[in-house]
Short mmCIF file of C-alpha atoms in Angstrom, two decimals:
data_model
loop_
_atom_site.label_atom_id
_atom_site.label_comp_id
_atom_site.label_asym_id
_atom_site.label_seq_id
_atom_site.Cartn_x
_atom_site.Cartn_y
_atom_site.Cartn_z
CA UNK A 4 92.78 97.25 107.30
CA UNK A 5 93.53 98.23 103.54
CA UNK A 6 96.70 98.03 101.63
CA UNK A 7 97.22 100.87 98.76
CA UNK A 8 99.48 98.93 96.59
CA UNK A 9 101.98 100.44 93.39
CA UNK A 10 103.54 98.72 91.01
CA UNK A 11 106.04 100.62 89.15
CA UNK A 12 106.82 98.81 85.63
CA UNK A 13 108.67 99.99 82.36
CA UNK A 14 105.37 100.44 79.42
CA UNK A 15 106.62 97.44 77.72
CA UNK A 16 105.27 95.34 80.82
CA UNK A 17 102.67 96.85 82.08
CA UNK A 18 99.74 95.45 79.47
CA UNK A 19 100.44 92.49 80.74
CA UNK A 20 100.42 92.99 84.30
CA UNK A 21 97.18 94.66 83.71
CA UNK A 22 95.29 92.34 82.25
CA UNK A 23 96.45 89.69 85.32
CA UNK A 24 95.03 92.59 87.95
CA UNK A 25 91.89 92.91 86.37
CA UNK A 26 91.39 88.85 87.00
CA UNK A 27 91.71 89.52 90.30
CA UNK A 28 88.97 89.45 92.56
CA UNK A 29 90.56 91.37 95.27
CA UNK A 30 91.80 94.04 93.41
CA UNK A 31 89.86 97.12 93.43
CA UNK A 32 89.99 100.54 91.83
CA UNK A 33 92.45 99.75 89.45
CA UNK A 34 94.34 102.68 88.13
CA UNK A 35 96.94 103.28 85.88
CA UNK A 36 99.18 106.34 85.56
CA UNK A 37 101.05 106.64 82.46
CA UNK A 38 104.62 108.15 81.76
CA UNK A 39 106.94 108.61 79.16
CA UNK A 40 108.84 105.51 79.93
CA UNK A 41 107.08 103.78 82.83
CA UNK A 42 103.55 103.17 83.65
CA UNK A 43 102.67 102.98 87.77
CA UNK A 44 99.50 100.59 88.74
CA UNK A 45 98.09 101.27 91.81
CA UNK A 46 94.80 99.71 92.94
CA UNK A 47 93.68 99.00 96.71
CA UNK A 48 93.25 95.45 98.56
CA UNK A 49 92.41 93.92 102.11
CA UNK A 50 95.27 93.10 104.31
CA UNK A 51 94.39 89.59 103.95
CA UNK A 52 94.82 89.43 100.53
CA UNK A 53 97.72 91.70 99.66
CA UNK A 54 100.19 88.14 100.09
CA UNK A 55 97.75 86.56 97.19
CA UNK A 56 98.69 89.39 94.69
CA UNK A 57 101.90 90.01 95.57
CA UNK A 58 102.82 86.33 95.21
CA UNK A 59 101.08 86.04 91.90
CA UNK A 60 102.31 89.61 90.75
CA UNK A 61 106.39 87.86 91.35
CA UNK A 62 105.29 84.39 89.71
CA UNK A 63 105.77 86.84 86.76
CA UNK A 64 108.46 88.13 87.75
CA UNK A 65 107.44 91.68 88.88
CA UNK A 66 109.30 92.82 92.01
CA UNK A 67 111.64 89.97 91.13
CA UNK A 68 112.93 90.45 87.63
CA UNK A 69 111.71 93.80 86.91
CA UNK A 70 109.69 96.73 88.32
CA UNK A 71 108.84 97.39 91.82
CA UNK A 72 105.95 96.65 94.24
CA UNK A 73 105.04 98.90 97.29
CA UNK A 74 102.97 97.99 99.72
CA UNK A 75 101.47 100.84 101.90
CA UNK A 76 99.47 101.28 104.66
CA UNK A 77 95.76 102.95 105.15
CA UNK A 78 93.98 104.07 108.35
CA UNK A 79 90.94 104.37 106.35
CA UNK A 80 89.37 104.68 103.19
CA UNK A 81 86.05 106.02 102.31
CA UNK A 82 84.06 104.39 100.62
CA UNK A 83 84.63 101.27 102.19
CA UNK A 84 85.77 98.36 99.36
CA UNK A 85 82.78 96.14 99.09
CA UNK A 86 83.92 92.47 98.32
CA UNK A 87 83.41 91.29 94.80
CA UNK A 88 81.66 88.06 94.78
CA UNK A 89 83.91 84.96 94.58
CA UNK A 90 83.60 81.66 96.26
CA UNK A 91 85.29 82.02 99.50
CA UNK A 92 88.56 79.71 100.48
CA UNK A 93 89.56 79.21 103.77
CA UNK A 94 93.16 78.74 104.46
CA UNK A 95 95.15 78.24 106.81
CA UNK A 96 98.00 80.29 104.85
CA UNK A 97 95.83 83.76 105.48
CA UNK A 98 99.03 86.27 106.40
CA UNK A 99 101.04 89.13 105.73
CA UNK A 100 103.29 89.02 102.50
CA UNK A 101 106.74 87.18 103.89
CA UNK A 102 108.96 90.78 103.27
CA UNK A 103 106.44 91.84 105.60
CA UNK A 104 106.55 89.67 108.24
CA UNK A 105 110.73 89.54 107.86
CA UNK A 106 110.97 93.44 108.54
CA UNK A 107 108.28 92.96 111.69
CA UNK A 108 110.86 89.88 113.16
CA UNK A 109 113.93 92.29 111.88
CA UNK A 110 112.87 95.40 114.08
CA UNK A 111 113.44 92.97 117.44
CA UNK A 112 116.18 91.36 116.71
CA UNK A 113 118.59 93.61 116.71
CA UNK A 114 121.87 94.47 119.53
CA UNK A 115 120.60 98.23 119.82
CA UNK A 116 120.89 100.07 123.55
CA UNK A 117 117.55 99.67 123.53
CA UNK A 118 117.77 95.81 123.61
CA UNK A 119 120.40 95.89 126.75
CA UNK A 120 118.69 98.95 128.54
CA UNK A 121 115.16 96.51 128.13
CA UNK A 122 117.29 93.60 129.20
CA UNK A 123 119.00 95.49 132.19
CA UNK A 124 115.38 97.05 133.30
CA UNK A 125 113.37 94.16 133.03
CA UNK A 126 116.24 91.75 135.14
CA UNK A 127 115.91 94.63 137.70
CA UNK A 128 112.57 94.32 137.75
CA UNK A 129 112.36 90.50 137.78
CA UNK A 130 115.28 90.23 140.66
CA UNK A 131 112.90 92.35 142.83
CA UNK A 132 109.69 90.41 142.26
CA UNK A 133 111.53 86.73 143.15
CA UNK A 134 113.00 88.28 146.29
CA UNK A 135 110.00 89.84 147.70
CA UNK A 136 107.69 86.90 146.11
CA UNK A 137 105.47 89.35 143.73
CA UNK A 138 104.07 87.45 141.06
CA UNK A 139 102.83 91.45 139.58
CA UNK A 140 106.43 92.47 139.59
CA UNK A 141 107.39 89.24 138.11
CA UNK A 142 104.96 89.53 134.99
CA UNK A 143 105.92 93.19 134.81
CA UNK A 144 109.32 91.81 134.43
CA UNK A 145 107.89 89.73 131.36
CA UNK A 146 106.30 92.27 129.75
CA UNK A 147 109.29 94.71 129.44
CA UNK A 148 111.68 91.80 128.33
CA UNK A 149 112.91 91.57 124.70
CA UNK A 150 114.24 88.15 124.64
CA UNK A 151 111.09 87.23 122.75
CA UNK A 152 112.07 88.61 119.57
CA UNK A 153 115.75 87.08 118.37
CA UNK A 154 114.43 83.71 119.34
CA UNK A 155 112.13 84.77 117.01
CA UNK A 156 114.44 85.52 114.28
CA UNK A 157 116.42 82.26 114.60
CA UNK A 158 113.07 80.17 114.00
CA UNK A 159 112.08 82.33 111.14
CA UNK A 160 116.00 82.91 109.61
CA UNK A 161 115.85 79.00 109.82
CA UNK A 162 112.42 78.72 107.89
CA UNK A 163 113.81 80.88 104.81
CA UNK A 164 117.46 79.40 104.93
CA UNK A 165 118.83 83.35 106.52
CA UNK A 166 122.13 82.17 108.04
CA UNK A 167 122.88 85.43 108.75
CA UNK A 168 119.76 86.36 110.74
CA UNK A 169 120.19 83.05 112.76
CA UNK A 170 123.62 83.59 113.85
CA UNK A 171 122.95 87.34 114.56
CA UNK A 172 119.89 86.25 116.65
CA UNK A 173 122.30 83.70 118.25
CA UNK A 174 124.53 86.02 119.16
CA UNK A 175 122.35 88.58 120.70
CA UNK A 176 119.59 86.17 122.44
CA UNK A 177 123.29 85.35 124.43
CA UNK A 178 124.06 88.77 124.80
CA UNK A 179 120.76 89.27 126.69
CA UNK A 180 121.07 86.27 128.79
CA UNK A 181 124.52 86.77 129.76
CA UNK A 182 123.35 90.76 130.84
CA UNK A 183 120.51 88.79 132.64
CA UNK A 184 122.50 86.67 134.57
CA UNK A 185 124.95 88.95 135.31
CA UNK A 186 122.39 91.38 137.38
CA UNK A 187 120.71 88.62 138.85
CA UNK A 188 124.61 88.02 140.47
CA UNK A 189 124.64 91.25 141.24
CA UNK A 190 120.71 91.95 143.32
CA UNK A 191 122.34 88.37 144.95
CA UNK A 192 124.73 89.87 146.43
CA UNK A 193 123.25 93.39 147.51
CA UNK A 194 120.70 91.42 149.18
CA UNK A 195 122.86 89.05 151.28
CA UNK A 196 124.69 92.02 153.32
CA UNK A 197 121.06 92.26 154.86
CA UNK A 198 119.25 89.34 155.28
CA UNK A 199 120.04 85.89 156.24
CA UNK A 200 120.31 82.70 154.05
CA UNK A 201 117.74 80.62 155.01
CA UNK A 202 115.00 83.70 154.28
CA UNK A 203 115.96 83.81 150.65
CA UNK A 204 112.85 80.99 149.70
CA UNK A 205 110.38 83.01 147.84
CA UNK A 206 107.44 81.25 146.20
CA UNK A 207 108.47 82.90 143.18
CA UNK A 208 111.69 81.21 143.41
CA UNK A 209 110.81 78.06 144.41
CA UNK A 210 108.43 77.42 141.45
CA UNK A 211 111.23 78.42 139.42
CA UNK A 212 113.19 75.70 140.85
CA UNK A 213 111.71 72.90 141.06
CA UNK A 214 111.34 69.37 138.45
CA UNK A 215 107.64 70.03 138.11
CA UNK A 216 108.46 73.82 137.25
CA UNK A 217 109.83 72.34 133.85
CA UNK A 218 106.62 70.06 133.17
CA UNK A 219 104.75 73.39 133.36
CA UNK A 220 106.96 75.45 131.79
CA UNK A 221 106.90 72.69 128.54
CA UNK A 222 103.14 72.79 128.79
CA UNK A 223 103.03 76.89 128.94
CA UNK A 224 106.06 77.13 126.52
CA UNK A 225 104.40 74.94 123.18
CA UNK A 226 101.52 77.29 122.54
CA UNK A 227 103.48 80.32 123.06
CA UNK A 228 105.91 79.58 120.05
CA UNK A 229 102.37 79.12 118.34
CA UNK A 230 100.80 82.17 119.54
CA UNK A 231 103.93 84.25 118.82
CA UNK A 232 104.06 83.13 115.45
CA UNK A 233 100.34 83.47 114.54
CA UNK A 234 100.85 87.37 116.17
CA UNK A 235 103.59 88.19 113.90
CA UNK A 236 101.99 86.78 110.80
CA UNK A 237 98.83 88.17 111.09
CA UNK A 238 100.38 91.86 112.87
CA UNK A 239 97.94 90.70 116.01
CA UNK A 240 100.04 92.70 118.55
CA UNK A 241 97.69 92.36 121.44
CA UNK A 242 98.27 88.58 121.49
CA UNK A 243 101.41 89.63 121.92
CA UNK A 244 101.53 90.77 125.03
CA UNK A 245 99.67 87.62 126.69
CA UNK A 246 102.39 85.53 124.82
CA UNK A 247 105.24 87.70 126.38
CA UNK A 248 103.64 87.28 129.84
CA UNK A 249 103.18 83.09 129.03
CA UNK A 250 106.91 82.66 127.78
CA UNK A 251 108.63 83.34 130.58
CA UNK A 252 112.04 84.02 129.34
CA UNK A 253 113.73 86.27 131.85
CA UNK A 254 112.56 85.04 135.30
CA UNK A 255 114.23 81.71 135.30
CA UNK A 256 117.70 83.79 134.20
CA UNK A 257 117.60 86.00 137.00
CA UNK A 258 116.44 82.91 139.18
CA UNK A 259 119.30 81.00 138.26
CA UNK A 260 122.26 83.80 138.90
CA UNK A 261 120.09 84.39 142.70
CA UNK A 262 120.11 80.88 143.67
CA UNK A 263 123.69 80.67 142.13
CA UNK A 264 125.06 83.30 144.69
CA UNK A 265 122.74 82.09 147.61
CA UNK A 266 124.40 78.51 147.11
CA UNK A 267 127.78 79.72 147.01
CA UNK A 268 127.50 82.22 150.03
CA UNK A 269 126.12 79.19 152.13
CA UNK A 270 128.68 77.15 151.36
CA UNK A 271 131.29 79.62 152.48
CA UNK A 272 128.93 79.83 156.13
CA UNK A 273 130.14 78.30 158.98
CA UNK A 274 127.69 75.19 159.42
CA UNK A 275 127.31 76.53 163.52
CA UNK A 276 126.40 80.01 162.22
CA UNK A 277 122.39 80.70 162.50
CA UNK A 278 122.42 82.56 159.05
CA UNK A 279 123.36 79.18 157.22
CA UNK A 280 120.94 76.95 155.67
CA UNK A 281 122.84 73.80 156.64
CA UNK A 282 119.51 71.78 156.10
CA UNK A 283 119.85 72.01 152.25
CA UNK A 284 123.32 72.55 151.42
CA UNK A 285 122.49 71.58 147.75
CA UNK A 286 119.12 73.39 147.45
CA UNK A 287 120.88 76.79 145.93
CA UNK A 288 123.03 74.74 143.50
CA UNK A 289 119.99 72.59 142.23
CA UNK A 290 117.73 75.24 141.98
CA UNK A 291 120.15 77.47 139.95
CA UNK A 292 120.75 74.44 137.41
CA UNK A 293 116.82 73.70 137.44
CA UNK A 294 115.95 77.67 136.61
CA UNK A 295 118.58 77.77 133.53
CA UNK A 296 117.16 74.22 132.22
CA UNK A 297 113.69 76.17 132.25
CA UNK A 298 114.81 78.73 129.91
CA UNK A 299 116.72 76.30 127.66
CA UNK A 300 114.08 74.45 127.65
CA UNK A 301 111.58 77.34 126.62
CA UNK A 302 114.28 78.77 124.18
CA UNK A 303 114.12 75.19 122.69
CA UNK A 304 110.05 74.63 122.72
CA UNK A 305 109.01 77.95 121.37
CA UNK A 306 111.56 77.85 118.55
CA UNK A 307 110.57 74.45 117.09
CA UNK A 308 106.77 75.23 117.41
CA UNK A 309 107.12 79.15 115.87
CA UNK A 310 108.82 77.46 113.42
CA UNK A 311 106.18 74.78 112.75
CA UNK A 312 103.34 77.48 112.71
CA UNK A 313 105.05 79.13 110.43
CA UNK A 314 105.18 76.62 107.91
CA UNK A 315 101.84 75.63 108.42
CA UNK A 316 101.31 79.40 107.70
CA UNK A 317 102.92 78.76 104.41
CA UNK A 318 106.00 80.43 104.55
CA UNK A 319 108.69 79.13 102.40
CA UNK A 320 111.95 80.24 101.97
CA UNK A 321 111.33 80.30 97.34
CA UNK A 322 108.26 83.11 98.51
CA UNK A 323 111.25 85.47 99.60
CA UNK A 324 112.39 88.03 97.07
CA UNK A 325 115.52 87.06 95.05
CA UNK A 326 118.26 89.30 96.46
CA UNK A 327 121.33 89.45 94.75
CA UNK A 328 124.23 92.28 95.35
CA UNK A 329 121.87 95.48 95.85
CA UNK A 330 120.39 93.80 99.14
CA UNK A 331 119.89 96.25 101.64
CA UNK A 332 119.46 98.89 99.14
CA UNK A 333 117.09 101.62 99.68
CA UNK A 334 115.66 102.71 96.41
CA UNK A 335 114.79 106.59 95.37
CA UNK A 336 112.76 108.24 92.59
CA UNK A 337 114.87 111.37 91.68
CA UNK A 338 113.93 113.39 88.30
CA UNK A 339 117.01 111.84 86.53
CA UNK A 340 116.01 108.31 86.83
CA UNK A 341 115.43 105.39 89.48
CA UNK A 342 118.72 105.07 92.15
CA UNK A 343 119.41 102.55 94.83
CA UNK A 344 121.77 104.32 97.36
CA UNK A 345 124.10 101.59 98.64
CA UNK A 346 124.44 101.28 102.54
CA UNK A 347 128.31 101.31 102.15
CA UNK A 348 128.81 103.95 99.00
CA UNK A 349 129.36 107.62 99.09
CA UNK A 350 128.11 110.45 101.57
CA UNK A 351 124.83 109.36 102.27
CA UNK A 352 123.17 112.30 101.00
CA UNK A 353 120.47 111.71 98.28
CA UNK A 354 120.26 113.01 95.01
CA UNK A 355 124.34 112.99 95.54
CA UNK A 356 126.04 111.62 92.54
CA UNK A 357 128.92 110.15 94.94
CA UNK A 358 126.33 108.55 96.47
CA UNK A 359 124.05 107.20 93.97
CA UNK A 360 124.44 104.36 91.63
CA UNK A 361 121.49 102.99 89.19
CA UNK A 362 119.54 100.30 90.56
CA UNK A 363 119.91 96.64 88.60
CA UNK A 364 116.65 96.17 89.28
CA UNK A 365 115.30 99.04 87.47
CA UNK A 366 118.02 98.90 84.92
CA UNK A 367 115.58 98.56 82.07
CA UNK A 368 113.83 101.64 82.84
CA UNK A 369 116.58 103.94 82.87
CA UNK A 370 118.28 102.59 79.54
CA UNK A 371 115.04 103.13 77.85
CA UNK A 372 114.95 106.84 79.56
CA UNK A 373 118.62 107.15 78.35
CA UNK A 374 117.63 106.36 74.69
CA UNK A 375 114.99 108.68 74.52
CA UNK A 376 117.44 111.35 75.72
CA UNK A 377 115.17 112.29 78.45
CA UNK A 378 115.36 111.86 81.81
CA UNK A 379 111.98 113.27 83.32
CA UNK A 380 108.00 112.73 82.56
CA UNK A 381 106.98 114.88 79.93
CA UNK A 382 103.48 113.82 79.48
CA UNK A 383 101.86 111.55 82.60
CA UNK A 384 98.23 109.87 81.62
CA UNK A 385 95.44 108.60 84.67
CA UNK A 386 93.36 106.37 83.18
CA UNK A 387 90.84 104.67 86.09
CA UNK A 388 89.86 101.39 84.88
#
């Protein structure tokens, strides 16, 4: 796929900045659109490569200290970019740019509806495929699961020193277990009034359950951090879903709150009555321990080895753009200058002066507008280099 990149600079800057693009072997069809007061560079690049430029575009200090890189991008482009010739370096770092691959991990890691009505579904889902032994059901139940994505976010808000995203993540990767468990309890006890104790032994369940379950589960869990990782980094979303099916989050919750009611119902049966399972009177209670020792244990394995894979990916917490007190900002070009509307200041509304206060990062741009007296583009340039 290819990027269309813009860099927004004051004039000042932008010879400079030039002259590095040109050196670049991945840029292509350089051009430069002049304004009164600021100059806008926009050229095109392969996906691959857009994390090359934009990390030697900030080593001097654009997006950073000054100016403004966007990244955007293109279903197609016609004619295709034919590769200049350069000597070619594998890499094990090949990847999106790291703001990139922190808004991909921040769009699943949030405590949305949409996270609990997932997490309610797919428990559902999962409760019925361990009771009536359907592995399909079961790996349906996988699929629609989003506990994937803050485990996710704690391994990556580790990596770049986030505190914030980590305990966030925390926070809701409990919240989803904890709605998990709680309609596993639930299909438990619906499906006692009916059937009889010693019935409840689904293969599902009993795999689940079991000390060779977790020797599998370790074995399955390891590449799945990996391949999670490598799917986010490199936006590969159909290894996604074999990861999601592999991980095995959810079943081993629901697993755990079943067996948890099963154990506790038997233990209230009278040891004459047929519906007991007086054979195993610690089965349930075992089980239910085993199944949440799975998921720790795959919450635990698939965080240190995402984690690992992405450092081997080369993500490093100094690649992160410098945020300072306008993080979170979302920035607008208006005719009067460049604004960053602050999440908690004024009415929302843009081009509102209540709402609108002049982005430090773009400061230089608008004193120099300011000085001229002039606050929109008189005279604007192309020039296709």
């Amino acid at each position: 796929m290819v990027r269309r990149v813009e860099v927004i600079i004051s004039k000042t800057r932008a010879p400079g900045v030039l002259n590095r693009l040109k050196n670049f072997p991945y840029v292509h069809a350089l051009t430069v659109i002049r304004g009164e007061t600021s100059d806008v560079l926009i050229f095109r690049c392969k996906e691959k490569h857009v994390r090359q430029v934009v990390y030697n575009l900030g080593e001097i200090g654009v997006g950073v200290e000054y100016g403004v890189i966007d990244v955007v991008n293109l279903q197609m482009t016609k004619p295709r970019l034919k590769s200049k010739k350069y000597t070619r370096q594998w890499s094990t770092t090949e990847r999106q740019t790291i703001e990139e691959i922190y808004e991909v991990v921040d769009s699943a890691i949030h405590l949305t509806f949409d996270y609990l009505a997932f997490t309610f579904v797919a428990a559902i889902i999962s409760a019925v495929g361990l009771l009536t032994d359907s592995s399909v059901t079961v790996v349906a139940s996988m699929l629609v699961s989003p506990l994937m994505g803050p485990i996710l976010g704690i391994s990556f808000g580790y990596l770049i020193g986030d505190t914030h995203m980590m305990l966030k993540c925390i926070r809701n990767e409990l919240a989803g277990v904890l709605l998990t468990f709680a309609v596993g309890l639930v299909a438990g006890g619906f499906v006692l009034i009916d059937r009889d104790i010693s019935s409840l032994k689904s293969h599902e369940m009993l795999s689940r359950s079991t000390v060779d379950g977790l020797i599998a589960g370790a074995v399955v869990a390891s590449p799945s951090g990996i391949g999670v990782a490598l799917s986010v980094a490199n936006t590969n979303i159909n290894s996604l879903v074999g990861v999601a099916i592999s991980a095995a989050l959810l079943p081993p919750i629901v697993n755990s709150a079943l067996c948890l009611v099963f154990g506790i119902a038997n233990s209230m049966c009278d040891s004459e009555d047929d519906l007991c399972d007086s054979s195993k009177d610690n089965f349930y209670y075992k089980a239910s321990g085993v199944s949440m020792a799975l998921f720790l244990m795959n919450w635990v394995l698939i965080f240190v080895f995402s984690m690992a894979t992405f450092h081997v990916k080369g993500l490093k917490r100094s690649e992160l753009i410098k945020q300072s007190q306008w993080r979170g900002s979302a920035f607008v070009k208006s005719n009067d200058a460049i604004y960053a509307i602050n999440d908690s200041g004024g009415d929302g509304k843009i081009g509102s002066k209540s709402s609108i206060t002049p982005s430090p990062l773009l400061i230089e741009e608008k004193q120099a507008m300011e000085r001229k007296g002039s606050h929109s583009v008189k005279r604007m340039d192309i020039i296709s280099t």
